[in-house]
PDB file of C-alpha atoms and ligand atoms in Angstrom:
ATOM      1  CA  MET A  76     114.195 140.496 113.625  1.00  0.00           C
ATOM      2  CA  SER A  77     111.359 138.383 112.154  1.00  0.00           C
ATOM      3  CA  GLU A  78     109.991 135.337 114.003  1.00  0.00           C
ATOM      4  CA  LYS A  79     111.709 133.072 111.488  1.00  0.00           C
ATOM      5  CA  GLU A  80     115.068 134.836 111.939  1.00  0.00           C
ATOM      6  CA  ALA A  81     114.736 134.565 115.723  1.00  0.00           C
ATOM      7  CA  LEU A  82     114.023 130.826 115.499  1.00  0.00           C
ATOM      8  CA  LEU A  83     116.931 130.309 113.084  1.00  0.00           C
ATOM      9  CA  GLN A  84     119.209 132.143 115.521  1.00  0.00           C
ATOM     10  CA  LYS A  85     117.963 129.979 118.399  1.00  0.00           C
ATOM     11  CA  VAL A  86     118.599 126.802 116.369  1.00  0.00           C
ATOM     12  CA  LYS A  87     122.141 127.997 115.663  1.00  0.00           C
ATOM     13  CA  GLU A  88     122.880 128.568 119.362  1.00  0.00           C
ATOM     14  CA  LEU A  89     121.314 125.311 120.538  1.00  0.00           C
ATOM     15  CA  LYS A  90     123.105 123.355 117.843  1.00  0.00           C
ATOM     16  CA  LYS A  91     126.428 124.605 119.168  1.00  0.00           C
ATOM     17  CA  ASP A  92     125.502 123.829 122.801  1.00  0.00           C
ATOM     18  CA  ARG A  93     124.381 120.310 121.931  1.00  0.00           C
ATOM     19  CA  ASN A  94     127.042 119.560 119.294  1.00  0.00           C
ATOM     20  CA  ALA A  95     124.151 118.729 116.980  1.00  0.00           C
ATOM     21  CA  ILE A  96     123.612 118.544 113.246  1.00  0.00           C
ATOM     22  CA  ILE A  97     120.331 119.056 111.473  1.00  0.00           C
ATOM     23  CA  LEU A  98     119.486 116.786 108.573  1.00  0.00           C
ATOM     24  CA  ALA A  99     116.484 117.669 106.431  1.00  0.00           C
ATOM     25  CA  HIS A 100     114.883 115.647 103.690  1.00  0.00           C
ATOM     26  CA  ASN A 101     114.289 117.404 100.370  1.00  0.00           C
ATOM     27  CA  TYR A 102     110.510 117.433 101.069  1.00  0.00           C
ATOM     28  CA  GLN A 103     110.736 119.494 104.284  1.00  0.00           C
ATOM     29  CA  ILE A 104     109.106 122.930 104.447  1.00  0.00           C
ATOM     30  CA  ASP A 105     111.227 125.895 103.359  1.00  0.00           C
ATOM     31  CA  GLU A 106     112.062 127.231 106.850  1.00  0.00           C
ATOM     32  CA  VAL A 107     113.266 123.806 108.005  1.00  0.00           C
ATOM     33  CA  GLN A 108     115.453 123.475 104.896  1.00  0.00           C
ATOM     34  CA  ASP A 109     116.895 126.902 105.771  1.00  0.00           C
ATOM     35  CA  ALA A 110     117.933 125.614 109.223  1.00  0.00           C
ATOM     36  CA  ALA A 111     119.537 122.400 107.981  1.00  0.00           C
ATOM     37  CA  ASP A 112     123.226 121.556 107.837  1.00  0.00           C
ATOM     38  CA  TYR A 113     122.475 118.999 105.148  1.00  0.00           C
ATOM     39  CA  ILE A 114     119.471 118.633 102.877  1.00  0.00           C
ATOM     40  CA  GLY A 115     119.246 115.483 100.818  1.00  0.00           C
ATOM     41  CA  ASP A 116     117.571 112.311  99.678  1.00  0.00           C
ATOM     42  CA  SER A 117     117.207 109.212 101.837  1.00  0.00           C
ATOM     43  CA  PHE A 118     120.498 107.753 100.636  1.00  0.00           C
ATOM     44  CA  GLY A 119     122.595 110.905 101.099  1.00  0.00           C
ATOM     45  CA  LEU A 120     121.179 111.601 104.549  1.00  0.00           C
ATOM     46  CA  SER A 121     121.747 108.042 105.756  1.00  0.00           C
ATOM     47  CA  ARG A 122     125.406 108.272 104.703  1.00  0.00           C
ATOM     48  CA  ILE A 123     125.825 111.558 106.582  1.00  0.00           C
ATOM     49  CA  ALA A 124     124.162 110.085 109.685  1.00  0.00           C
ATOM     50  CA  ALA A 125     126.514 107.086 109.541  1.00  0.00           C
ATOM     51  CA  ASP A 126     129.627 109.284 109.292  1.00  0.00           C
ATOM     52  CA  THR A 127     128.875 112.295 111.506  1.00  0.00           C
ATOM     53  CA  VAL A 128     131.024 113.262 114.511  1.00  0.00           C
ATOM     54  CA  ALA A 129     128.146 115.250 116.077  1.00  0.00           C
ATOM     55  CA  ASP A 130     126.616 113.962 119.331  1.00  0.00           C
ATOM     56  CA  VAL A 131     123.027 114.748 118.356  1.00  0.00           C
ATOM     57  CA  ILE A 132     121.287 114.250 114.996  1.00  0.00           C
ATOM     58  CA  VAL A 133     118.024 116.149 114.538  1.00  0.00           C
ATOM     59  CA  PHE A 134     116.308 114.315 111.693  1.00  0.00           C
ATOM     60  CA  CYS A 135     113.753 116.492 109.925  1.00  0.00           C
ATOM     61  CA  GLY A 136     111.939 113.934 107.864  1.00  0.00           C
ATOM     62  CA  VAL A 137     109.729 110.965 108.694  1.00  0.00           C
ATOM     63  CA  HIS A 138     110.058 108.212 111.285  1.00  0.00           C
ATOM     64  CA  PHE A 139     111.788 105.539 109.153  1.00  0.00           C
ATOM     65  CA  MET A 140     114.536 108.033 108.272  1.00  0.00           C
ATOM     66  CA  ALA A 141     115.300 108.825 111.937  1.00  0.00           C
ATOM     67  CA  GLU A 142     115.147 105.121 112.744  1.00  0.00           C
ATOM     68  CA  GLY A 143     117.660 104.451 109.947  1.00  0.00           C
ATOM     69  CA  ALA A 144     119.978 107.080 111.435  1.00  0.00           C
ATOM     70  CA  ALA A 145     119.625 105.518 114.906  1.00  0.00           C
ATOM     71  CA  ILE A 146     120.567 102.119 113.439  1.00  0.00           C
ATOM     72  CA  LEU A 147     123.583 103.438 111.521  1.00  0.00           C
ATOM     73  CA  ALA A 148     124.780 105.732 114.332  1.00  0.00           C
ATOM     74  CA  PRO A 149     123.917 103.768 117.494  1.00  0.00           C
ATOM     75  CA  ASP A 150     126.052 105.918 119.820  1.00  0.00           C
ATOM     76  CA  LYS A 151     124.332 109.168 118.779  1.00  0.00           C
ATOM     77  CA  ILE A 152     121.191 110.810 120.095  1.00  0.00           C
ATOM     78  CA  VAL A 153     118.779 110.829 117.146  1.00  0.00           C
ATOM     79  CA  LEU A 154     115.786 113.153 117.481  1.00  0.00           C
ATOM     80  CA  LEU A 155     112.601 113.319 115.429  1.00  0.00           C
ATOM     81  CA  PRO A 156     111.081 116.782 116.088  1.00  0.00           C
ATOM     82  CA  GLU A 157     107.543 115.564 115.319  1.00  0.00           C
ATOM     83  CA  ILE A 158     106.847 112.011 116.439  1.00  0.00           C
ATOM     84  CA  LEU A 159     103.657 111.801 114.356  1.00  0.00           C
ATOM     85  CA  ALA A 160     105.623 112.189 111.114  1.00  0.00           C
ATOM     86  CA  GLY A 161     105.370 108.684 109.673  1.00  0.00           C
ATOM     87  CA  CYS A 162     105.338 107.196 106.178  1.00  0.00           C
ATOM     88  CA  PRO A 163     102.047 105.492 105.260  1.00  0.00           C
ATOM     89  CA  MET A 164     103.854 103.318 102.716  1.00  0.00           C
ATOM     90  CA  ALA A 165     106.224 102.004 105.415  1.00  0.00           C
ATOM     91  CA  ASP A 166     103.116 100.922 107.353  1.00  0.00           C
ATOM     92  CA  MET A 167     101.931  98.819 104.389  1.00  0.00           C
ATOM     93  CA  VAL A 168     104.249  95.957 105.356  1.00  0.00           C
ATOM     94  CA  THR A 169     104.403  94.228 108.739  1.00  0.00           C
ATOM     95  CA  VAL A 170     106.909  91.675 109.989  1.00  0.00           C
ATOM     96  CA  GLU A 171     104.199  88.999 110.185  1.00  0.00           C
ATOM     97  CA  ALA A 172     103.003  89.563 106.611  1.00  0.00           C
ATOM     98  CA  LEU A 173     106.587  89.584 105.330  1.00  0.00           C
ATOM     99  CA  ARG A 174     107.393  86.312 107.110  1.00  0.00           C
ATOM    100  CA  GLU A 175     104.344  84.714 105.485  1.00  0.00           C
ATOM    101  CA  LYS A 176     105.361  85.910 102.016  1.00  0.00           C
ATOM    102  CA  LYS A 177     108.950  84.737 102.549  1.00  0.00           C
ATOM    103  CA  LYS A 178     107.611  81.235 103.277  1.00  0.00           C
ATOM    104  CA  ARG A 179     105.871  81.266  99.896  1.00  0.00           C
ATOM    105  CA  HIS A 180     109.052  82.410  98.100  1.00  0.00           C
ATOM    106  CA  PRO A 181     111.885  80.668  99.947  1.00  0.00           C
ATOM    107  CA  ASN A 182     114.437  81.257  97.169  1.00  0.00           C
ATOM    108  CA  ALA A 183     113.809  84.981  96.797  1.00  0.00           C
ATOM    109  CA  THR A 184     116.253  87.567  98.120  1.00  0.00           C
ATOM    110  CA  VAL A 185     114.301  90.083 100.186  1.00  0.00           C
ATOM    111  CA  VAL A 186     115.099  93.587  98.941  1.00  0.00           C
ATOM    112  CA  THR A 187     113.528  96.252 101.132  1.00  0.00           C
ATOM    113  CA  TYR A 188     113.083  99.918 100.331  1.00  0.00           C
ATOM    114  CA  VAL A 189     114.321 102.066 103.222  1.00  0.00           C
ATOM    115  CA  ASN A 190     110.754 103.380 103.495  1.00  0.00           C
ATOM    116  CA  SER A 191     110.034 100.592 105.989  1.00  0.00           C
ATOM    117  CA  SER A 192     110.244  99.973 109.733  1.00  0.00           C
ATOM    118  CA  ALA A 193     113.448  98.802 111.424  1.00  0.00           C
ATOM    119  CA  ALA A 194     111.708  95.504 112.233  1.00  0.00           C
ATOM    120  CA  VAL A 195     110.934  94.900 108.539  1.00  0.00           C
ATOM    121  CA  LYS A 196     114.509  95.802 107.573  1.00  0.00           C
ATOM    122  CA  ALA A 197     115.676  93.240 110.141  1.00  0.00           C
ATOM    123  CA  GLU A 198     113.728  90.556 108.216  1.00  0.00           C
ATOM    124  CA  SER A 199     115.355  91.576 104.925  1.00  0.00           C
ATOM    125  CA  ASP A 200     118.496  90.570 103.062  1.00  0.00           C
ATOM    126  CA  ILE A 201     119.402  94.025 101.785  1.00  0.00           C
ATOM    127  CA  CYS A 202     117.941  97.538 101.673  1.00  0.00           C
ATOM    128  CA  VAL A 203     117.674  99.991  98.792  1.00  0.00           C
ATOM    129  CA  THR A 204     116.808 103.638  98.297  1.00  0.00           C
ATOM    130  CA  SER A 205     115.268 105.068  95.165  1.00  0.00           C
ATOM    131  CA  SER A 206     118.717 106.264  94.044  1.00  0.00           C
ATOM    132  CA  ASN A 207     120.419 102.866  94.149  1.00  0.00           C
ATOM    133  CA  ALA A 208     117.640 100.251  93.839  1.00  0.00           C
ATOM    134  CA  VAL A 209     118.522  99.195  90.276  1.00  0.00           C
ATOM    135  CA  ASN A 210     122.266  98.902  91.026  1.00  0.00           C
ATOM    136  CA  VAL A 211     121.675  97.009  94.259  1.00  0.00           C
ATOM    137  CA  VAL A 212     119.305  94.490  92.646  1.00  0.00           C
ATOM    138  CA  ASN A 213     121.658  94.002  89.687  1.00  0.00           C
ATOM    139  CA  SER A 214     124.547  93.365  92.082  1.00  0.00           C
ATOM    140  CA  LEU A 215     122.749  90.403  93.669  1.00  0.00           C
ATOM    141  CA  ASP A 216     123.845  86.893  93.026  1.00  0.00           C
ATOM    142  CA  THR A 217     120.260  85.551  92.837  1.00  0.00           C
ATOM    143  CA  GLU A 218     117.600  84.959  90.198  1.00  0.00           C
ATOM    144  CA  GLU A 219     114.569  85.960  92.232  1.00  0.00           C
ATOM    145  CA  VAL A 220     113.854  89.052  94.308  1.00  0.00           C
ATOM    146  CA  LEU A 221     111.006  89.873  96.674  1.00  0.00           C
ATOM    147  CA  PHE A 222     110.734  93.677  96.513  1.00  0.00           C
ATOM    148  CA  VAL A 223     109.147  95.331  99.557  1.00  0.00           C
ATOM    149  CA  PRO A 224     107.009  97.476 100.036  1.00  0.00           C
ATOM    150  CA  ASP A 225     106.739  99.844  97.031  1.00  0.00           C
ATOM    151  CA  MET A 226     105.201  98.139  93.988  1.00  0.00           C
ATOM    152  CA  ASN A 227     105.946 101.154  91.793  1.00  0.00           C
ATOM    153  CA  LEU A 228     109.658 101.329  92.624  1.00  0.00           C
ATOM    154  CA  GLY A 229     109.677  97.524  92.358  1.00  0.00           C
ATOM    155  CA  ASP A 230     108.206  97.740  88.876  1.00  0.00           C
ATOM    156  CA  PHE A 231     110.785 100.413  87.950  1.00  0.00           C
ATOM    157  CA  VAL A 232     113.545  98.014  89.044  1.00  0.00           C
ATOM    158  CA  ALA A 233     111.936  95.011  87.316  1.00  0.00           C
ATOM    159  CA  ALA A 234     112.050  96.887  83.987  1.00  0.00           C
ATOM    160  CA  ARG A 235     115.812  97.434  84.447  1.00  0.00           C
ATOM    161  CA  THR A 236     116.995  93.992  85.550  1.00  0.00           C
ATOM    162  CA  ASP A 237     116.948  90.378  84.359  1.00  0.00           C
ATOM    163  CA  LYS A 238     115.911  89.157  87.825  1.00  0.00           C
ATOM    164  CA  ARG A 239     112.420  87.867  88.488  1.00  0.00           C
ATOM    165  CA  VAL A 240     110.895  90.515  90.748  1.00  0.00           C
ATOM    166  CA  ILE A 241     107.998  89.616  93.048  1.00  0.00           C
ATOM    167  CA  LEU A 242     106.187  92.791  94.082  1.00  0.00           C
ATOM    168  CA  TRP A 243     104.616  93.737  97.412  1.00  0.00           C
ATOM    169  CA  ASP A 244     101.411  95.745  97.065  1.00  0.00           C
ATOM    170  CA  GLY A 245     102.478  98.923  98.892  1.00  0.00           C
ATOM    171  CA  TYR A 246     102.628 102.382  97.383  1.00  0.00           C
ATOM    172  CA  CYS A 247     103.124 106.037  98.315  1.00  0.00           C
ATOM    173  CA  ARG A 248      99.736 107.744  98.567  1.00  0.00           C
ATOM    174  CA  THR A 249     101.264 111.021  97.391  1.00  0.00           C
ATOM    175  CA  HIS A 250     103.033 109.754  94.263  1.00  0.00           C
ATOM    176  CA  HIS A 251     100.456 107.083  93.380  1.00  0.00           C
ATOM    177  CA  ARG A 252      97.804 109.802  93.018  1.00  0.00           C
ATOM    178  CA  VAL A 253      99.464 111.175  89.859  1.00  0.00           C
ATOM    179  CA  ASN A 254      98.176 109.733  86.582  1.00  0.00           C
ATOM    180  CA  VAL A 255      98.993 109.920  82.866  1.00  0.00           C
ATOM    181  CA  ALA A 256      96.324 112.558  82.286  1.00  0.00           C
ATOM    182  CA  ASP A 257      98.305 114.831  84.659  1.00  0.00           C
ATOM    183  CA  VAL A 258     101.410 114.306  82.513  1.00  0.00           C
ATOM    184  CA  ALA A 259      99.460 115.075  79.333  1.00  0.00           C
ATOM    185  CA  SER A 260      97.958 118.292  80.709  1.00  0.00           C
ATOM    186  CA  ALA A 261     101.295 119.472  82.157  1.00  0.00           C
ATOM    187  CA  ARG A 262     102.944 118.884  78.775  1.00  0.00           C
ATOM    188  CA  LYS A 263     100.132 120.810  77.072  1.00  0.00           C
ATOM    189  CA  ALA A 264     100.570 123.746  79.473  1.00  0.00           C
ATOM    190  CA  HIS A 265     104.394 123.731  79.129  1.00  0.00           C
ATOM    191  CA  PRO A 266     105.184 122.124  75.747  1.00  0.00           C
ATOM    192  CA  ASP A 267     108.907 122.952  75.828  1.00  0.00           C
ATOM    193  CA  ALA A 268     109.522 121.527  79.320  1.00  0.00           C
ATOM    194  CA  VAL A 269     111.131 118.210  80.210  1.00  0.00           C
ATOM    195  CA  VAL A 270     109.158 115.903  82.520  1.00  0.00           C
ATOM    196  CA  VAL A 271     111.069 114.348  85.440  1.00  0.00           C
ATOM    197  CA  VAL A 272     109.311 112.136  87.988  1.00  0.00           C
ATOM    198  CA  HIS A 273     110.129 110.047  91.061  1.00  0.00           C
ATOM    199  CA  PRO A 274     110.079 106.251  90.580  1.00  0.00           C
ATOM    200  CA  GLU A 275     107.402 106.019  93.308  1.00  0.00           C
ATOM    201  CA  CYS A 276     104.978 107.187  90.588  1.00  0.00           C
ATOM    202  CA  ARG A 277     102.857 104.589  88.773  1.00  0.00           C
ATOM    203  CA  PRO A 278     104.684 102.679  85.965  1.00  0.00           C
ATOM    204  CA  GLU A 279     102.530 104.333  83.279  1.00  0.00           C
ATOM    205  CA  VAL A 280     103.457 107.778  84.651  1.00  0.00           C
ATOM    206  CA  VAL A 281     107.164 106.853  84.637  1.00  0.00           C
ATOM    207  CA  LYS A 282     106.728 105.708  81.032  1.00  0.00           C
ATOM    208  CA  ALA A 283     104.955 108.922  80.039  1.00  0.00           C
ATOM    209  CA  ALA A 284     107.718 111.043  81.645  1.00  0.00           C
ATOM    210  CA  ASP A 285     111.121 111.748  80.107  1.00  0.00           C
ATOM    211  CA  HIS A 286     113.140 110.660  83.155  1.00  0.00           C
ATOM    212  CA  ALA A 287     112.679 109.146  86.624  1.00  0.00           C
ATOM    213  CA  PHE A 288     115.138 109.765  89.465  1.00  0.00           C
ATOM    214  CA  SER A 289     115.346 109.941  93.268  1.00  0.00           C
ATOM    215  CA  THR A 290     114.987 113.441  94.725  1.00  0.00           C
ATOM    216  CA  GLY A 291     118.794 113.758  94.722  1.00  0.00           C
ATOM    217  CA  GLY A 292     118.837 112.557  91.121  1.00  0.00           C
ATOM    218  CA  ILE A 293     116.230 115.151  90.117  1.00  0.00           C
ATOM    219  CA  LEU A 294     118.377 117.903  91.691  1.00  0.00           C
ATOM    220  CA  LYS A 295     121.451 116.688  89.800  1.00  0.00           C
ATOM    221  CA  PHE A 296     119.537 116.431  86.523  1.00  0.00           C
ATOM    222  CA  ALA A 297     118.134 119.961  86.967  1.00  0.00           C
ATOM    223  CA  ARG A 298     121.624 121.368  87.502  1.00  0.00           C
ATOM    224  CA  GLU A 299     123.083 119.603  84.474  1.00  0.00           C
ATOM    225  CA  THR A 300     120.306 119.682  81.869  1.00  0.00           C
ATOM    226  CA  GLU A 301     120.181 122.195  79.039  1.00  0.00           C
ATOM    227  CA  TYR A 302     116.407 122.419  79.453  1.00  0.00           C
ATOM    228  CA  ASN A 303     115.316 125.664  81.098  1.00  0.00           C
ATOM    229  CA  LYS A 304     111.826 124.451  81.944  1.00  0.00           C
ATOM    230  CA  LEU A 305     111.189 121.361  84.044  1.00  0.00           C
ATOM    231  CA  ILE A 306     107.942 119.672  85.087  1.00  0.00           C
ATOM    232  CA  ILE A 307     108.600 117.957  88.425  1.00  0.00           C
ATOM    233  CA  GLY A 308     106.672 114.839  89.414  1.00  0.00           C
ATOM    234  CA  THR A 309     107.518 114.479  93.068  1.00  0.00           C
ATOM    235  CA  GLU A 310     106.576 116.003  96.426  1.00  0.00           C
ATOM    236  CA  MET A 311     106.309 119.799  96.240  1.00  0.00           C
ATOM    237  CA  GLY A 312     109.044 120.449  98.874  1.00  0.00           C
ATOM    238  CA  LEU A 313     111.717 119.715  96.269  1.00  0.00           C
ATOM    239  CA  ILE A 314     110.691 122.760  94.232  1.00  0.00           C
ATOM    240  CA  TYR A 315     112.096 125.155  96.877  1.00  0.00           C
ATOM    241  CA  ARG A 316     115.624 123.800  96.537  1.00  0.00           C
ATOM    242  CA  LEU A 317     115.341 123.414  92.745  1.00  0.00           C
ATOM    243  CA  ARG A 318     114.491 127.116  92.445  1.00  0.00           C
ATOM    244  CA  GLN A 319     117.240 128.164  94.864  1.00  0.00           C
ATOM    245  CA  GLU A 320     119.892 126.172  93.017  1.00  0.00           C
ATOM    246  CA  ASN A 321     118.722 127.089  89.506  1.00  0.00           C
ATOM    247  CA  PRO A 322     117.551 130.723  89.507  1.00  0.00           C
ATOM    248  CA  GLY A 323     117.572 130.869  85.700  1.00  0.00           C
ATOM    249  CA  LYS A 324     115.267 127.859  85.242  1.00  0.00           C
ATOM    250  CA  GLU A 325     111.520 127.387  85.624  1.00  0.00           C
ATOM    251  CA  PHE A 326     109.955 124.550  87.603  1.00  0.00           C
ATOM    252  CA  TYR A 327     106.339 123.413  87.475  1.00  0.00           C
ATOM    253  CA  LEU A 328     104.783 120.854  89.810  1.00  0.00           C
ATOM    254  CA  LEU A 329     103.308 117.993  87.756  1.00  0.00           C
ATOM    255  CA  ALA A 330     100.074 117.768  89.772  1.00  0.00           C
ATOM    256  CA  GLN A 331      98.351 119.675  92.567  1.00  0.00           C
ATOM    257  CA  GLY A 332      98.154 116.734  94.993  1.00  0.00           C
ATOM    258  CA  LEU A 333     101.899 116.185  95.266  1.00  0.00           C
ATOM    259  CA  VAL A 334     102.053 116.931  98.984  1.00  0.00           C
ATOM    260  CA  CYS A 335     103.160 114.501 101.692  1.00  0.00           C
ATOM    261  CA  PRO A 336     101.347 115.674 104.866  1.00  0.00           C
ATOM    262  CA  ASN A 337     103.801 113.801 107.094  1.00  0.00           C
ATOM    263  CA  MET A 338     106.758 115.681 105.639  1.00  0.00           C
ATOM    264  CA  LYS A 339     105.023 118.962 106.496  1.00  0.00           C
ATOM    265  CA  TYR A 340     104.578 118.300 110.245  1.00  0.00           C
ATOM    266  CA  THR A 341     108.073 119.466 111.167  1.00  0.00           C
ATOM    267  CA  THR A 342     108.443 123.211 111.817  1.00  0.00           C
ATOM    268  CA  LEU A 343     111.297 125.421 112.942  1.00  0.00           C
ATOM    269  CA  ALA A 344     109.638 125.818 116.373  1.00  0.00           C
ATOM    270  CA  LYS A 345     109.572 122.007 116.736  1.00  0.00           C
ATOM    271  CA  VAL A 346     113.266 121.816 115.801  1.00  0.00           C
ATOM    272  CA  VAL A 347     114.031 124.349 118.570  1.00  0.00           C
ATOM    273  CA  LYS A 348     111.970 122.323 121.045  1.00  0.00           C
ATOM    274  CA  ALA A 349     113.731 119.089 120.054  1.00  0.00           C
ATOM    275  CA  LEU A 350     117.121 120.676 120.670  1.00  0.00           C
ATOM    276  CA  GLU A 351     116.004 122.143 124.001  1.00  0.00           C
ATOM    277  CA  THR A 352     114.380 118.981 125.378  1.00  0.00           C
ATOM    278  CA  LEU A 353     116.293 116.261 123.445  1.00  0.00           C
ATOM    279  CA  GLU A 354     112.881 114.806 122.568  1.00  0.00           C
ATOM    280  CA  THR A 355     111.659 112.715 120.830  1.00  0.00           C
ATOM    281  CA  ARG A 356     114.600 110.362 120.878  1.00  0.00           C
ATOM    282  CA  ILE A 357     114.407 107.472 118.415  1.00  0.00           C
ATOM    283  CA  THR A 358     115.990 104.225 119.568  1.00  0.00           C
ATOM    284  CA  VAL A 359     115.956 100.704 118.181  1.00  0.00           C
ATOM    285  CA  PRO A 360     116.535  97.602 120.362  1.00  0.00           C
ATOM    286  CA  ALA A 361     119.731  95.676 119.575  1.00  0.00           C
ATOM    287  CA  SER A 362     117.799  92.539 118.567  1.00  0.00           C
ATOM    288  CA  VAL A 363     116.270  94.562 115.704  1.00  0.00           C
ATOM    289  CA  SER A 364     118.995  97.099 114.985  1.00  0.00           C
ATOM    290  CA  GLU A 365     121.739  94.515 114.426  1.00  0.00           C
ATOM    291  CA  PRO A 366     120.061  92.603 111.559  1.00  0.00           C
ATOM    292  CA  ALA A 367     118.604  95.876 110.207  1.00  0.00           C
ATOM    293  CA  ARG A 368     122.084  97.463 110.204  1.00  0.00           C
ATOM    294  CA  ARG A 369     123.453  94.505 108.258  1.00  0.00           C
ATOM    295  CA  ALA A 370     120.803  95.058 105.529  1.00  0.00           C
ATOM    296  CA  LEU A 371     121.550  98.799 105.439  1.00  0.00           C
ATOM    297  CA  GLU A 372     125.331  98.353 105.431  1.00  0.00           C
ATOM    298  CA  LEU A 373     125.154  95.822 102.596  1.00  0.00           C
ATOM    299  CA  MET A 374     123.304  98.492 100.616  1.00  0.00           C
ATOM    300  CA  LEU A 375     125.856 101.200 101.504  1.00  0.00           C
ATOM    301  CA  ALA A 376     128.660  98.870 100.353  1.00  0.00           C
ATOM    302  CA  VAL A 377     127.095  98.495  96.873  1.00  0.00           C
ATOM    303  CA  ALA A 378     126.214 102.113  96.114  1.00  0.00           C
TER     304      ALA A 378
HETATM  305  P1  13P B 667     114.236 109.956  98.060  1.00  0.00           P
HETATM  306  O1  13P B 667     115.110 108.879  98.593  1.00  0.00           O
HETATM  307  O2  13P B 667     114.256 110.032  96.568  1.00  0.00           O
HETATM  308  O3  13P B 667     114.592 111.256  98.678  1.00  0.00           O
HETATM  309  O4  13P B 667     112.734 109.615  98.400  1.00  0.00           O
HETATM  310  C1  13P B 667     112.249 109.428  99.690  1.00  0.00           C
HETATM  311  C2  13P B 667     110.801 109.401  99.733  1.00  0.00           C
HETATM  312  O5  13P B 667     110.184 109.211 100.741  1.00  0.00           O
HETATM  313  C3  13P B 667     110.108 109.596  98.471  1.00  0.00           C
HETATM  314  O6  13P B 667     108.768 109.689  98.688  1.00  0.00           O
HETATM  315 FE1  SF4 B 668     106.259 108.118 102.494  1.00  0.00          FE
HETATM  316 FE2  SF4 B 668     105.316 109.032 100.183  1.00  0.00          FE
HETATM  317 FE3  SF4 B 668     105.688 110.709 102.182  1.00  0.00          FE
HETATM  318 FE4  SF4 B 668     107.784 109.637 100.887  1.00  0.00          FE
HETATM  319  S1  SF4 B 668     106.250 111.047 100.067  1.00  0.00           S
HETATM  320  S2  SF4 B 668     107.542 109.841 103.091  1.00  0.00           S
HETATM  321  S3  SF4 B 668     106.977 107.574 100.464  1.00  0.00           S
HETATM  322  S4  SF4 B 668     104.243 108.982 102.130  1.00  0.00           S
END
């Protein structure tokens, strides 16, 4: 038995003992995806966390995702196998800075990307993920929106709504690194491929691509499209699942730098340790989790 097989076996046994489920984001490393009960985008995983009957949720992703699960499933034990796995974009907005900006835009509805801390969600009117941001914003009964923290996703939404969208100046270091020259050279290398990117990419990259979707949306598009060659403009972890689900199709990563270091911290050995020790448990105090849950549940009710 290989080391990986032994760890997978151990995960299986511990999962049964603990009545646990393993959720893995689409950007997780291959071996962690292999151990997961569910692999998905932020939206899909938050729905599963909210509905699960398991006692323990091992969240293989980054901190805000585990925090979201702890908010939506307050009676569960939510574990993050690697506590250092954060999201630099989520750290680009603080409660204090948001309160200041809200004072300057008192009529704006605060729409917050789930890539944010629980405390920032608690200061917000409603949350969004990349898969539902346009629908959520269009469902609002307001003229003006303060979109936090991703300026690129905010711009993507602004182009698809009549609302006035005020942007925060946050961004994802991984997706923001891609530029239009990368799109041009990928198209030159693979002229008969379709280009699909994540809306966290810069607006000019989204414009230069053929489509922009959440990671779940990219998976759906890849399954349904008649194109056999796809250039993928999102974090490299998605390519593993794309290739598994579509053995007859070819996938090319849009640019070399599409790696989120935080998403790569979680390993199978750390998942085993989390299940053995029930560490690190993610909890959110009620004073924060209650208003944050309201913002998340309003989102889940829309889409
Ligand atoms: P998705 O919701 O599309 O999976 O994206 C999450 C994320 O962190 C993208 O960088
Ligand atoms: Fe955050 Fe970007 Fe990593 Fe997603 S890919 S978790 S937005 S740093």
